[in-house]
Amino acid sequence: MTLLGAVFLPQLPPERLRAVAQAADRAGLDELWLWEDCFRESGIASAAAALAWTDRLRVAVGLLPVPLRNVALTAMEIATLERMFPGRVAMGVGHGVQDWMAQVGERVESPVTLLREHVTVLRSLLRGEEVTFAGRYVQLDGVRLDWPPLDPPALAVGASGPRSLRLSGEVADATILTGGTSPDAVRAARVLIDEGRIAGGRTEPHRVTVFVLAATGPGAAERLAASHRDWGHDLTQEVGVAGDAAVVAAAVRRWADAGATAVVLQPTADDPDPEDFVRFVAREVRPLVP
């Protein structure tokens, strides 16, 4: 089955999250995704609040920029959420937008090296292991979580370039592909991810999540086109969808057929009703997606 989610955009003020999360929970949405974009909402604080406000909703953060975070702190936060809300937490990490990292003095010479070190150590900590590690960027001396997750959650890596896609296949449990990724680009990404999985000797299933811009209701096509321009998407490819539930569901199936395990619909920043958007995804699109 293709998982279907929706994004709570960080362009919305944090006080809007409660109503959107509760609407998603009541509507039966598979997953609500949050972004830790600089310099908007914190991913961990937002996830904790959304989980506490809801009963069954799975809450995902895609993604935490690793240059901003000590790996031990990241592990503590993920473990705490997973123990308090077992099975309802999904987490992704990435090397961050380099211009943003430079703004806060955390840009590194080799973002992919940092990401490899961070993910390798983070997965070990979440398994409850004691970790001593002396890397280029990550250093730990005999660190073990007192309260590791009882069932460590899958850890995703946000990736776009060939090196990071191969790295994700090698060291992570899942991959997150950004908005603007066409079905053809998903197919190409899966090839690189699988190369990494072979290199890392990974044989377990590897989830691939893709964000897809979507708009529905009055002015949907115009809002979608404006969002594509704002994001600078390549419009020679299929990178979004506007229309009713049948049109959106057909598009979701195209991304799923290309190899996406989960399709997360991303509303436009000017969507007139974020609560209604998550209800639309859960109640109208979900029944049309196998």
Coordinates of N, CA, C and O in Angstrom, one line a residue, residues 157-229:
V157 N 17.0 9.7 5.5 CA 18.0 10.8 5.1 C 17.3 11.5 3.9 O 16.8 10.9 2.9
G158 N 17.3 12.9 4.0 CA 16.9 13.7 2.9 C 18.1 13.8 1.9 O 19.2 14.1 2.2
A159 N 17.8 13.5 0.6 CA 18.9 13.4 -0.4 C 18.3 13.9 -1.7 O 17.2 13.7 -2.0
S160 N 19.3 14.4 -2.5 CA 18.9 14.8 -3.9 C 20.0 14.5 -4.9 O 19.8 14.0 -5.9
G161 N 21.3 14.8 -4.5 CA 22.4 14.5 -5.4 C 22.8 13.1 -5.4 O 22.5 12.3 -4.5
P162 N 23.6 12.6 -6.4 CA 24.0 11.2 -6.5 C 24.7 10.7 -5.2 O 24.5 9.6 -4.7
R163 N 25.6 11.6 -4.7 CA 26.4 11.1 -3.5 C 25.5 10.9 -2.3 O 25.6 9.9 -1.6
S164 N 24.6 11.8 -2.1 CA 23.7 11.7 -0.9 C 22.7 10.6 -1.1 O 22.3 9.9 -0.1
L165 N 22.2 10.4 -2.3 CA 21.3 9.3 -2.6 C 22.0 7.9 -2.3 O 21.4 7.0 -1.7
R166 N 23.2 7.8 -2.8 CA 23.9 6.5 -2.5 C 24.2 6.4 -1.1 O 24.0 5.3 -0.5
L167 N 24.5 7.4 -0.4 CA 24.8 7.4 1.0 C 23.5 7.0 1.8 O 23.6 6.1 2.7
S168 N 22.4 7.5 1.4 CA 21.1 7.1 2.1 C 20.8 5.7 1.9 O 20.5 5.0 2.9
G169 N 21.0 5.1 0.7 CA 20.8 3.7 0.6 C 21.8 2.9 1.4 O 21.4 1.8 1.9
E170 N 23.0 3.4 1.6 CA 24.0 2.6 2.3 C 23.8 2.6 3.8 O 23.9 1.6 4.5
V171 N 23.5 3.8 4.4 CA 23.5 3.9 5.9 C 22.2 4.2 6.5 O 22.0 4.1 7.7
A172 N 21.2 4.6 5.7 CA 19.9 4.9 6.3 C 18.8 3.8 6.1 O 19.1 2.9 5.3
D173 N 17.7 4.0 6.7 CA 16.6 3.1 6.5 C 15.6 3.5 5.5 O 14.7 2.7 5.1
A174 N 15.6 4.8 5.1 CA 14.7 5.4 4.2 C 15.3 6.6 3.6 O 16.2 7.2 4.1
T175 N 14.6 7.1 2.5 CA 15.1 8.3 1.8 C 13.9 9.3 1.6 O 12.8 8.8 1.3
I176 N 14.2 10.6 1.8 CA 13.2 11.6 1.6 C 13.6 12.4 0.3 O 14.8 12.9 0.3
L177 N 12.8 12.5 -0.7 CA 13.0 13.3 -1.9 C 12.2 14.6 -1.8 O 11.0 14.6 -1.5
T178 N 12.8 15.6 -2.2 CA 12.2 17.0 -2.0 C 11.1 17.2 -3.1 O 11.0 16.5 -4.1
G179 N 10.3 18.2 -2.8 CA 9.3 18.6 -3.8 C 10.0 19.1 -5.0 O 11.2 19.5 -5.0
G180 N 9.4 18.9 -6.2 CA 10.0 19.2 -7.4 C 10.6 18.0 -8.1 O 11.2 18.0 -9.1
T181 N 10.5 16.8 -7.4 CA 11.0 15.5 -7.9 C 9.9 14.9 -8.8 O 8.9 14.5 -8.3
S182 N 10.2 14.7 -10.1 CA 9.2 14.1 -11.0 C 9.2 12.6 -10.8 O 10.1 12.0 -10.2
P183 N 8.2 11.9 -11.4 CA 8.2 10.4 -11.3 C 9.5 9.9 -12.0 O 10.1 8.9 -11.5
D184 N 9.9 10.4 -13.1 CA 11.2 10.0 -13.7 C 12.4 10.1 -12.8 O 13.3 9.3 -12.7
A185 N 12.4 11.3 -12.1 CA 13.5 11.5 -11.1 C 13.4 10.5 -10.0 O 14.5 10.1 -9.4
V186 N 12.2 10.1 -9.6 CA 12.1 9.1 -8.5 C 12.8 7.8 -9.0 O 13.5 7.1 -8.3
R187 N 12.5 7.4 -10.3 CA 13.1 6.2 -10.8 C 14.6 6.3 -10.8 O 15.3 5.3 -10.4
A188 N 15.1 7.4 -11.2 CA 16.6 7.6 -11.2 C 17.1 7.5 -9.8 O 18.2 7.0 -9.6
A189 N 16.4 8.1 -8.9 CA 16.9 8.1 -7.5 C 16.9 6.7 -6.9 O 17.9 6.4 -6.2
R190 N 15.9 5.9 -7.3 CA 15.9 4.6 -6.7 C 17.1 3.7 -7.2 O 17.6 2.9 -6.5
V191 N 17.6 4.0 -8.4 CA 18.7 3.3 -8.9 C 19.9 3.7 -8.1 O 20.7 2.8 -7.7
L192 N 20.1 4.9 -7.8 CA 21.3 5.4 -7.0 C 21.2 4.8 -5.5 O 22.1 4.4 -4.9
I193 N 19.9 4.9 -5.0 CA 19.7 4.4 -3.6 C 20.1 2.9 -3.6 O 20.7 2.4 -2.6
D194 N 19.6 2.1 -4.6 CA 19.9 0.7 -4.6 C 21.4 0.4 -4.8 O 21.9 -0.6 -4.2
E195 N 22.1 1.3 -5.5 CA 23.6 1.1 -5.5 C 24.2 1.3 -4.1 O 25.1 0.5 -3.8
G196 N 23.7 2.2 -3.4 CA 24.2 2.4 -2.0 C 23.8 1.2 -1.1 O 24.6 0.8 -0.3
R197 N 22.6 0.7 -1.3 CA 22.2 -0.5 -0.5 C 23.1 -1.7 -0.8 O 23.5 -2.4 0.1
I198 N 23.4 -1.9 -2.1 CA 24.3 -3.0 -2.4 C 25.7 -2.8 -1.7 O 26.3 -3.7 -1.2
A199 N 26.2 -1.5 -1.8 CA 27.5 -1.2 -1.2 C 27.5 -1.5 0.3 O 28.5 -1.9 0.9
G200 N 26.4 -1.2 0.9 CA 26.3 -1.3 2.4 C 25.8 -2.7 2.8 O 25.6 -2.9 4.0
G201 N 25.5 -3.6 1.9 CA 25.0 -4.9 2.2 C 23.6 -4.9 2.8 O 23.3 -5.7 3.6
R202 N 22.8 -3.9 2.4 CA 21.5 -3.7 3.0 C 20.5 -4.5 2.2 O 20.4 -4.4 1.0
T203 N 19.7 -5.3 2.9 CA 18.7 -6.2 2.2 C 17.3 -5.9 2.6 O 16.4 -6.4 2.0
E204 N 17.1 -5.2 3.7 CA 15.8 -4.9 4.2 C 15.1 -3.9 3.3 O 15.7 -3.1 2.6
P205 N 13.7 -3.8 3.4 CA 13.0 -2.8 2.5 C 13.5 -1.4 2.9 O 13.8 -1.1 4.0
H206 N 13.5 -0.5 1.9 CA 14.0 0.9 2.0 C 12.9 1.8 1.5 O 12.6 1.8 0.3
R207 N 12.3 2.5 2.5 CA 11.2 3.4 2.1 C 11.7 4.6 1.4 O 12.7 5.2 1.8
V208 N 11.0 5.0 0.4 CA 11.3 6.3 -0.4 C 10.0 7.2 -0.3 O 8.9 6.8 -0.7
T209 N 10.2 8.4 0.3 CA 9.1 9.3 0.5 C 9.4 10.5 -0.4 O 10.5 11.0 -0.5
V210 N 8.4 11.0 -1.1 CA 8.5 12.1 -2.0 C 7.5 13.2 -1.7 O 6.3 12.8 -1.5
F211 N 7.9 14.4 -1.7 CA 6.9 15.5 -1.5 C 6.5 16.0 -2.9 O 7.3 16.1 -3.8
V212 N 5.1 16.1 -3.0 CA 4.5 16.5 -4.3 C 3.6 17.8 -4.0 O 2.7 17.7 -3.2
L213 N 3.9 18.9 -4.7 CA 3.1 20.0 -4.6 C 1.7 19.7 -5.1 O 1.5 19.1 -6.2
A214 N 0.7 20.1 -4.4 CA -0.7 19.8 -4.8 C -1.6 21.0 -4.4 O -1.4 21.7 -3.4
A215 N -2.6 21.2 -5.3 CA -3.6 22.3 -5.0 C -5.0 21.8 -5.5 O -5.1 21.0 -6.5
T216 N -6.0 22.1 -4.7 CA -7.4 21.8 -5.1 C -8.3 22.9 -4.8 O -7.9 23.9 -4.0
G217 N -9.5 22.9 -5.3 CA -10.4 23.9 -5.0 C -10.3 25.1 -6.0 O -9.5 25.1 -7.0
P218 N -11.0 26.2 -5.7 CA -11.0 27.4 -6.6 C -9.6 27.9 -6.7 O -8.8 28.1 -5.8
G219 N -9.2 28.2 -8.0 CA -7.9 28.8 -8.3 C -6.7 27.8 -8.1 O -5.6 28.3 -8.0
A220 N -7.0 26.5 -8.1 CA -5.9 25.6 -7.8 C -4.8 25.6 -8.8 O -3.6 25.7 -8.5
A221 N -5.1 25.7 -10.1 CA -4.1 25.7 -11.1 C -3.2 26.9 -11.0 O -2.0 26.9 -11.2
E222 N -3.8 28.1 -10.8 CA -3.1 29.3 -10.7 C -2.2 29.3 -9.4 O -1.0 29.7 -9.5
R223 N -2.7 28.8 -8.3 CA -1.9 28.7 -7.1 C -0.7 27.7 -7.3 O 0.4 28.0 -6.8
L224 N -0.9 26.6 -8.0 CA 0.1 25.7 -8.2 C 1.2 26.3 -9.1 O 2.4 26.1 -8.8
A225 N 0.8 26.9 -10.2 CA 1.8 27.6 -11.1 C 2.6 28.6 -10.4 O 3.8 28.7 -10.6
A226 N 2.0 29.4 -9.5 CA 2.8 30.4 -8.8 C 3.8 29.7 -7.8 O 4.9 30.2 -7.6
S227 N 3.3 28.6 -7.2 CA 4.3 27.9 -6.3 C 5.4 27.3 -7.0 O 6.6 27.4 -6.5
H228 N 5.2 26.8 -8.2 CA 6.3 26.3 -9.0 C 7.3 27.4 -9.3 O 8.5 27.2 -9.3
R229 N 6.8 28.5 -9.7 CA 7.7 29.7 -10.0 C 8.5 30.0 -8.7 O 9.7 30.3 -8.8

